[in-house]
Amino acid sequence: MPKLVSHPDEVKIVSKRFGQGAANIDKYVELGGYDSAKKCLAQGPDWIINEMKASNLRGRGGAGFPTGMKWSFVPKQSAKPKYVLVNGDESEPGTCKDHLIFLHDPHSVIEGTIIAGLAIGAKLGFIYLRGEYRYLLEIMEKAVADAYEKGFLGKNIFGSDTEFNIITQSGAGAYEVGEESALMESLEGKRGVPRIKPPFPAVVGLYGGPTVINNAETIATVPHVIAMGGEAFAAVGTPRNGGTRLFGLSGHIAKPGVYELPMGYNLKKMIYEVGGGVRGGRGLKAVVPGGSSTPVLLPEEIENIGMDFDQVGKAGSMLGSGGVVVIDDQTCIVEFALRTISFYQHESCGWCIPCREGTDWLKKALTRFHAGFGVAKDIDNIQYLAENMMGRTFCPLGDAAAMPTLGFVKKFRKEFEDHLNGKPCPYAKHADLAVV
Amino acid sequence: MADVTFTVDGKKLTAPAGTLLIEACRKAGIEIPAFCYYPGLSLQAACRMCVVRQEKVPKLQTACTTPVAEGQVFITESAEIAQARKSTIELLLGNHPLDCPVCDAGGECELQDMTFKYGAGESLYTEAKQHREEQQWSPAVFYDRPRCILCYRCVRMCGEGMDVWALGIQNRGARAVIAPNGGDQLDCEQCGMCIDVCPVGALTSGSYRYKTRPWEMNHVSTVCTHCADGCKVTLGVRQSNDGSTIIRADNRDKSGINGDFLCAKGRFGFDFVESGDRLTKPLVRDAQGKLESATWEHALRFAAARLKEIRDAKGGSSIGIIGSNTTTNEENYLLQKIARTVLGTNNIDHVRTADYATFSRALAGKASRTVGLRGIAEAPAILLVGSNPTDEHPLLAWELRADVRLNRARLYIANTAEIKLERQARAALRVPPAGYTQLTGYLAGGKSSISDTTFRDALLAEESLVVVIGPELSGATLQSLIEWGLGREHVKFALLGDFANSRGAADMGLSPDLLPGYVPVTAPGDYAAEYPNLPRAPGKSLPEMLSSKLGALLVVGADPVAQQNVAPDVLKSTFVIVQDLFLTETAAIADVVFPSASLYEKTGTVTNTYGDLQLAKKAADHAGVKTDFEILVRLADALGADINKLVPFGKSSVTADLGQSRGAQAGEADRHAVWLAAQGLEPKLSPFDPIAVLDEIERLVPGYKLDRLNLFCGNDVATEPGFVPVSALTATATIEPAHDGLFTSGLLSRYSPALKDLEKHQSAVPAVAVAD
Amino acid sequence: MTNETMSVFSTELSARFDKLVAKYPVRRSALVPMLLYAQDEVGYLSDAVIADVADRIGITELDVRNVATYYSMLRFKPAGKYNVQVCTNISCMLRGGYEIFEKFQDELGIGHKGVSTDGVFSLEEVECIGACCWAPAIQVNYDFHDDLTPEQVPGILEQYRAKAAQGGKNA
Ligand SMILES: Cc1cc2nc3c(=O)[nH]c(=O)nc-3n(C[C@H](O)[C@H](O)[C@H](O)COP(=O)(O)O)c2cc1C
Ligand code: SF4
Ligand code: SF4
Ligand code: SF4
Ligand code: SF4
Ligand code: FES
Ligand code: FES
């Protein structure tokens, strides 16, 4: 069972029911659950979307797109049915927040899905969980069944004449399926290869119908936004970055775990105060601020960063999935880069040339390089390759592979050079790094 | 859609809104490189070669997915773009074997071309390449994964284009491969379209592998000799010991009526030409009753002498002539002319695979009521009655699928059996067995045993309609269907027959009652003057000829004995002359056999079943054989005929012809001669030049007023059958559709090892359509 | 539709599949979960499983394979009764994921994608399994075990070995 952590600086909104048995529907209702959905049912779509816009809630899946705006893109009239799609594919290394939501507060996902459905006029929502999350899928399935039982889902939700249904779905192992259009493909029983955009999902999505797709945390946040009111939620965070976020502290951190902190919380403070600093009192070498796709930050770069989409972006990285990976001063960055690129090589769907071939070659080159068979030119070649992948791939996975690689090579060039000329990995920990 | 104006590389271009930038640029002569884009197939945006810069857009855009809109500004070549393309190629080459010197695609490889253009010659990356063994999926298709650049053209071509869905993509990332439907085998139509679209040497053809290099071949565009659709096919020919050999067939110039398409027969079924069973010497039955080889002189003299004897003794009516469905129009025309003017008989026929005579009679005097294949290919609504084009008319099936897919055409199918094209059909009507006779009544809204009225309602709501009629409909049934259509506006017709020139055989008067152009022998019009001694009574039909113990029978490119199941001794007392490629059953009982050239070894025109006329060009040579045209001319000469009358060759006849047929276009003869020379064809100075007969055809045959310039450019030209009215057809026609499948083609396929081999790989059950 | 008695699946699973395919707006949407559930029961995606699934969905076997080979949890050869999946991705790596993987290799005497001779275990090095904050983490079939040390490895194996001995169902 994943351990729950806490810290006084936390502002528990999304996680407020964690550890309280809210997977039980009665408990959830007792804790105020489904009130927001009922309120939305009474208020109607325009009101919901206005609240969402006012909340400054931005997508927790990584890109940080304003949720209210996304919902407003869905055409009011549509010949094809509209859908809500909850993205619980959570596969970005360093990220495990949705895991806790499904485990501790499955009904918040259901309630959020209902609200999204009411907002856009959908009658069917899907909750897609990565295949590895079987026990969480079972929890979700039970929660959905309970909600049907209570009449919160079905033909007449909460006794109204509004219909809303939810189908839960399992993946079967594929990071790329987290990409929104690839997820739709997967849900349609196909290979998880992304679609050409435009058209965007809000117009042509699942089964060709207008579709809102949101990250599970985004969706789980929605009922709270409604309960608090959009403006109150926005007030918790920083400008244009409303509310709180579930930050996952992992790696060489003294007190790893998922902490709910206001948007804009200082990164250095997050590591040293909330997370208790680097494990074993070691020095900090680098921080990956938002999951493996986000470029690494140096200790000197984290001093004044508030963890919101804009500030981290300004610092040359991304808030991403909120998975903060802390790297101590005894870690080999080349090895870390290799493990990172191995992941993308393994997960590249293979559709487009720059990503398919680029990740493969970066992995091969870094494997050789880390094993001590590198030559000086390799470093430039790796950088050249990554630069040439950037912005050229079919979907953002190619960028997600290239960006961190560029970060490592540029910021730790010396460490790469140290691997050259009879100086294999200076840390020599996993010089023979087995690769997936 | 409305035109929009946009700027590409500083040039203002105009195109309908929504046109893909890559297409708009191509039309304007701006070539944007592309691996995955293929016209007519779904968009992929996978290769990233077509990247361009669009003003005010942060990232490079893919031209293959960008629809043009008013005011857009693009740059398609710049240092940045060149670098993007170069690095993409560098990446591809990373795992690519670079075995160009031994690769079949060497010299015709888009990757090679791109590498050359963007200069990614040096390999940046020293890592080991992923090696995988080459796989043989079928006799026709081989796959080499290391060479595959995963552009998915093959997958889409097979699925979307062919509706076979035999190829898939398996695994993911760098481990992704193209996979065949049968595990390690390909159970499919073996059309080779996947090979054709593969931009590199990843898919190679079993018949062509390692045979030669593209630049060592001569490429001759001609017409497929198999079915009646008339695909343009490019034969790759190399010199060999006994003439020149066809190494491969494809459709590299894509300008034919078949566009991208060729079926297995057109692509792989050329090997009958090289069959060891080809006849290469004339054969004459000796005193012991054995067929022995003879010299051409002897055989011709012998045959002519006997023919003459029989004609002079018993009259022309004691001689019968059976013509071919695969010889050229000029040969067919000449054959009937010899029959009627030299042998003095109307006993001439051919194996009729469709009732073109009724077709012409029903449409007599009606202009613009027939439709060529190009017309069918873009018709908004099509009614297909009978036939199973997927097997019997692969090109038609291809065009219908494309029309539905790309133009949202509405296809209606009325058939006694379920056919595969119903997957594309808007509505399908199941006609009761032998129920085509009721179809017209049903369509006309009268009483009929067919009760499905929704089909009729949908059909009748169509503003225009192309009716494609299978060979099952003939005689009165055919006539009434056409009459129904003629009663409505904007209805056009096509009739489906078999073999490369069935339509030509009928058009050229290989009929006992009809002269070329369906002019009745009983009312020969202009022919009366042109054909001295033309017998005016209709002659015998093919079955009649076989059963009436004729004195002599001349059979050109047909095997009536096998085809009509003739008892061996029926022709015992008949002097039989056969011209053929092989020792057919008819040839085996003949007295004289002349080895003839196939369509790939001669020049002349053929008319496909839709009335599109094309020029077949001589591609190969086979030592020992002669064209049927030459054989006929020499036979006529030996019979003492005036060859100059028969074949208006030489200077005088050319001039004479000019005045009559093309008055206003005087001077064309000269231009024509220049043209012929440019096309490597002999000007009409020889009695063996079939083009001289084409002149006469144009002059005399109604409907064959041709667009010569286009024809000699290698394009298909329409024949507009301004059929002359026929009061009644005198001969009772027996229509015998061949029902050839994807790997059979009458006699020819029996001598094609490639087709026999492929047939074993034929998919028994059509794949289920991909549900989505 | 597949005749129940002919199916490679148990009656329960067959019944579940019948419901599953009917649940979606489009039948094919059942494909990915169906393959995973089929594997859970049969152990891997055998040719028979693929044929059966193709039949149930109404698509070609090729199409099923195209999809199945995309997803990394799906396999085409039998694995052990308990498939040990060790995450070595970044968060786990930093906290000893590779040491855990090596310990499993030593204990089981098999490597990546190996199957123990008794067929009880198979071992796999996997990508992030969404337990980064509790790293290093593994999954045995669908069970998570987190915050591990190499010392705990023998105990974990023992636990499953005992289960296997009782003929316990897949976790
Ligand atoms: C390669 C890739 C993987 C992704 N994986 C996930 C994921 O596992 N979960 C997720 O919510 N979003 C993921 N995303 C982002 C989604 O595409 C999408 O933006 C998101 O689900 C939208 O929800 P949001 O607006 O609530 O963030 C991924 C994107 C990419 C490009
Ligand atoms: S960037 Fe290309 S290859 Fe990579 S995951 Fe996206 S579509 Fe697939
Ligand atoms: S039918 Fe066969 S030969 Fe033709 S495209 Fe498909 S796989 Fe290739
Ligand atoms: S085999 Fe050829 S056509 Fe098919 S994906 Fe590979 S390169 Fe493209
Ligand atoms: S057999 Fe018919 S369809 Fe096939 S290539 Fe020849 S003409 Fe075309
Ligand atoms: S041609 Fe545009 S991406 Fe391949
Ligand atoms: S990195 Fe191991 S669970 Fe995420």
PDB file of N, CA and C in Angstrom, chain A residues 365-392:
ATOM      1  N   ALA A 365      23.681   5.102 -28.710  1.00  0.00           N
ATOM      2  CA  ALA A 365      24.874   5.923 -28.539  1.00  0.00           C
ATOM      3  C   ALA A 365      25.174   6.109 -27.054  1.00  0.00           C
ATOM      4  N   LEU A 366      24.140   6.365 -26.260  1.00  0.00           N
ATOM      5  CA  LEU A 366      24.369   6.590 -24.832  1.00  0.00           C
ATOM      6  C   LEU A 366      24.783   5.301 -24.131  1.00  0.00           C
ATOM      7  N   THR A 367      24.271   4.179 -24.585  1.00  0.00           N
ATOM      8  CA  THR A 367      24.663   2.907 -23.984  1.00  0.00           C
ATOM      9  C   THR A 367      26.165   2.703 -24.183  1.00  0.00           C
ATOM     10  N   ARG A 368      26.578   2.896 -25.404  1.00  0.00           N
ATOM     11  CA  ARG A 368      28.001   2.721 -25.718  1.00  0.00           C
ATOM     12  C   ARG A 368      28.831   3.758 -24.951  1.00  0.00           C
ATOM     13  N   PHE A 369      28.334   4.968 -24.979  1.00  0.00           N
ATOM     14  CA  PHE A 369      29.065   6.057 -24.341  1.00  0.00           C
ATOM     15  C   PHE A 369      29.235   5.781 -22.851  1.00  0.00           C
ATOM     16  N   HIS A 370      28.160   5.398 -22.221  1.00  0.00           N
ATOM     17  CA  HIS A 370      28.217   5.169 -20.777  1.00  0.00           C
ATOM     18  C   HIS A 370      29.084   3.981 -20.438  1.00  0.00           C
ATOM     19  N   ALA A 371      29.151   3.048 -21.359  1.00  0.00           N
ATOM     20  CA  ALA A 371      29.976   1.868 -21.112  1.00  0.00           C
ATOM     21  C   ALA A 371      31.459   2.165 -21.315  1.00  0.00           C
ATOM     22  N   GLY A 372      31.768   3.400 -21.682  1.00  0.00           N
ATOM     23  CA  GLY A 372      33.170   3.769 -21.777  1.00  0.00           C
ATOM     24  C   GLY A 372      33.743   3.683 -23.172  1.00  0.00           C
ATOM     25  N   PHE A 373      32.902   3.511 -24.145  1.00  0.00           N
ATOM     26  CA  PHE A 373      33.399   3.416 -25.519  1.00  0.00           C
ATOM     27  C   PHE A 373      33.065   4.660 -26.335  1.00  0.00           C
ATOM     28  N   GLY A 374      32.868   5.761 -25.626  1.00  0.00           N
ATOM     29  CA  GLY A 374      32.501   6.981 -26.338  1.00  0.00           C
ATOM     30  C   GLY A 374      33.703   7.682 -26.934  1.00  0.00           C
ATOM     31  N   VAL A 375      33.455   8.520 -27.916  1.00  0.00           N
ATOM     32  CA  VAL A 375      34.482   9.411 -28.443  1.00  0.00           C
ATOM     33  C   VAL A 375      33.934  10.833 -28.355  1.00  0.00           C
ATOM     34  N   ALA A 376      34.854  11.785 -28.419  1.00  0.00           N
ATOM     35  CA  ALA A 376      34.462  13.189 -28.187  1.00  0.00           C
ATOM     36  C   ALA A 376      33.321  13.619 -29.098  1.00  0.00           C
ATOM     37  N   LYS A 377      33.391  13.167 -30.334  1.00  0.00           N
ATOM     38  CA  LYS A 377      32.391  13.597 -31.309  1.00  0.00           C
ATOM     39  C   LYS A 377      30.976  13.148 -30.907  1.00  0.00           C
ATOM     40  N   ASP A 378      30.907  12.071 -30.148  1.00  0.00           N
ATOM     41  CA  ASP A 378      29.599  11.561 -29.727  1.00  0.00           C
ATOM     42  C   ASP A 378      28.775  12.622 -29.027  1.00  0.00           C
ATOM     43  N   ILE A 379      29.448  13.409 -28.204  1.00  0.00           N
ATOM     44  CA  ILE A 379      28.692  14.377 -27.395  1.00  0.00           C
ATOM     45  C   ILE A 379      27.989  15.367 -28.318  1.00  0.00           C
ATOM     46  N   ASP A 380      28.736  15.836 -29.314  1.00  0.00           N
ATOM     47  CA  ASP A 380      28.109  16.751 -30.278  1.00  0.00           C
ATOM     48  C   ASP A 380      27.020  16.041 -31.071  1.00  0.00           C
ATOM     49  N   ASN A 381      27.315  14.803 -31.426  1.00  0.00           N
ATOM     50  CA  ASN A 381      26.330  14.053 -32.206  1.00  0.00           C
ATOM     51  C   ASN A 381      25.036  13.860 -31.436  1.00  0.00           C
ATOM     52  N   ILE A 382      25.160  13.553 -30.165  1.00  0.00           N
ATOM     53  CA  ILE A 382      23.963  13.348 -29.345  1.00  0.00           C
ATOM     54  C   ILE A 382      23.160  14.644 -29.290  1.00  0.00           C
ATOM     55  N   GLN A 383      23.879  15.711 -29.094  1.00  0.00           N
ATOM     56  CA  GLN A 383      23.191  17.004 -29.048  1.00  0.00           C
ATOM     57  C   GLN A 383      22.555  17.339 -30.398  1.00  0.00           C
ATOM     58  N   TYR A 384      23.291  17.093 -31.465  1.00  0.00           N
ATOM     59  CA  TYR A 384      22.797  17.360 -32.823  1.00  0.00           C
ATOM     60  C   TYR A 384      21.522  16.561 -33.088  1.00  0.00           C
ATOM     61  N   LEU A 385      21.593  15.289 -32.699  1.00  0.00           N
ATOM     62  CA  LEU A 385      20.458  14.406 -32.922  1.00  0.00           C
ATOM     63  C   LEU A 385      19.228  14.886 -32.164  1.00  0.00           C
ATOM     64  N   ALA A 386      19.439  15.198 -30.903  1.00  0.00           N
ATOM     65  CA  ALA A 386      18.311  15.631 -30.075  1.00  0.00           C
ATOM     66  C   ALA A 386      17.752  16.950 -30.596  1.00  0.00           C
ATOM     67  N   GLU A 387      18.634  17.840 -30.999  1.00  0.00           N
ATOM     68  CA  GLU A 387      18.162  19.120 -31.538  1.00  0.00           C
ATOM     69  C   GLU A 387      17.334  18.904 -32.789  1.00  0.00           C
ATOM     70  N   ASN A 388      17.727  17.917 -33.564  1.00  0.00           N
ATOM     71  CA  ASN A 388      17.003  17.671 -34.811  1.00  0.00           C
ATOM     72  C   ASN A 388      15.715  16.879 -34.622  1.00  0.00           C
ATOM     73  N   MET A 389      15.529  16.342 -33.457  1.00  0.00           N
ATOM     74  CA  MET A 389      14.228  15.715 -33.179  1.00  0.00           C
ATOM     75  C   MET A 389      13.218  16.760 -32.722  1.00  0.00           C
ATOM     76  N   MET A 390      13.750  17.755 -32.025  1.00  0.00           N
ATOM     77  CA  MET A 390      12.869  18.751 -31.401  1.00  0.00           C
ATOM     78  C   MET A 390      11.940  19.415 -32.405  1.00  0.00           C
ATOM     79  N   GLY A 391      10.677  19.364 -32.100  1.00  0.00           N
ATOM     80  CA  GLY A 391       9.713  20.081 -32.925  1.00  0.00           C
ATOM     81  C   GLY A 391       9.429  19.423 -34.262  1.00  0.00           C
ATOM     82  N   ARG A 392      10.030  18.271 -34.519  1.00  0.00           N
ATOM     83  CA  ARG A 392       9.880  17.678 -35.841  1.00  0.00           C
ATOM     84  C   ARG A 392       9.055  16.399 -35.815  1.00  0.00           C
TER      85      ARG A 392
END
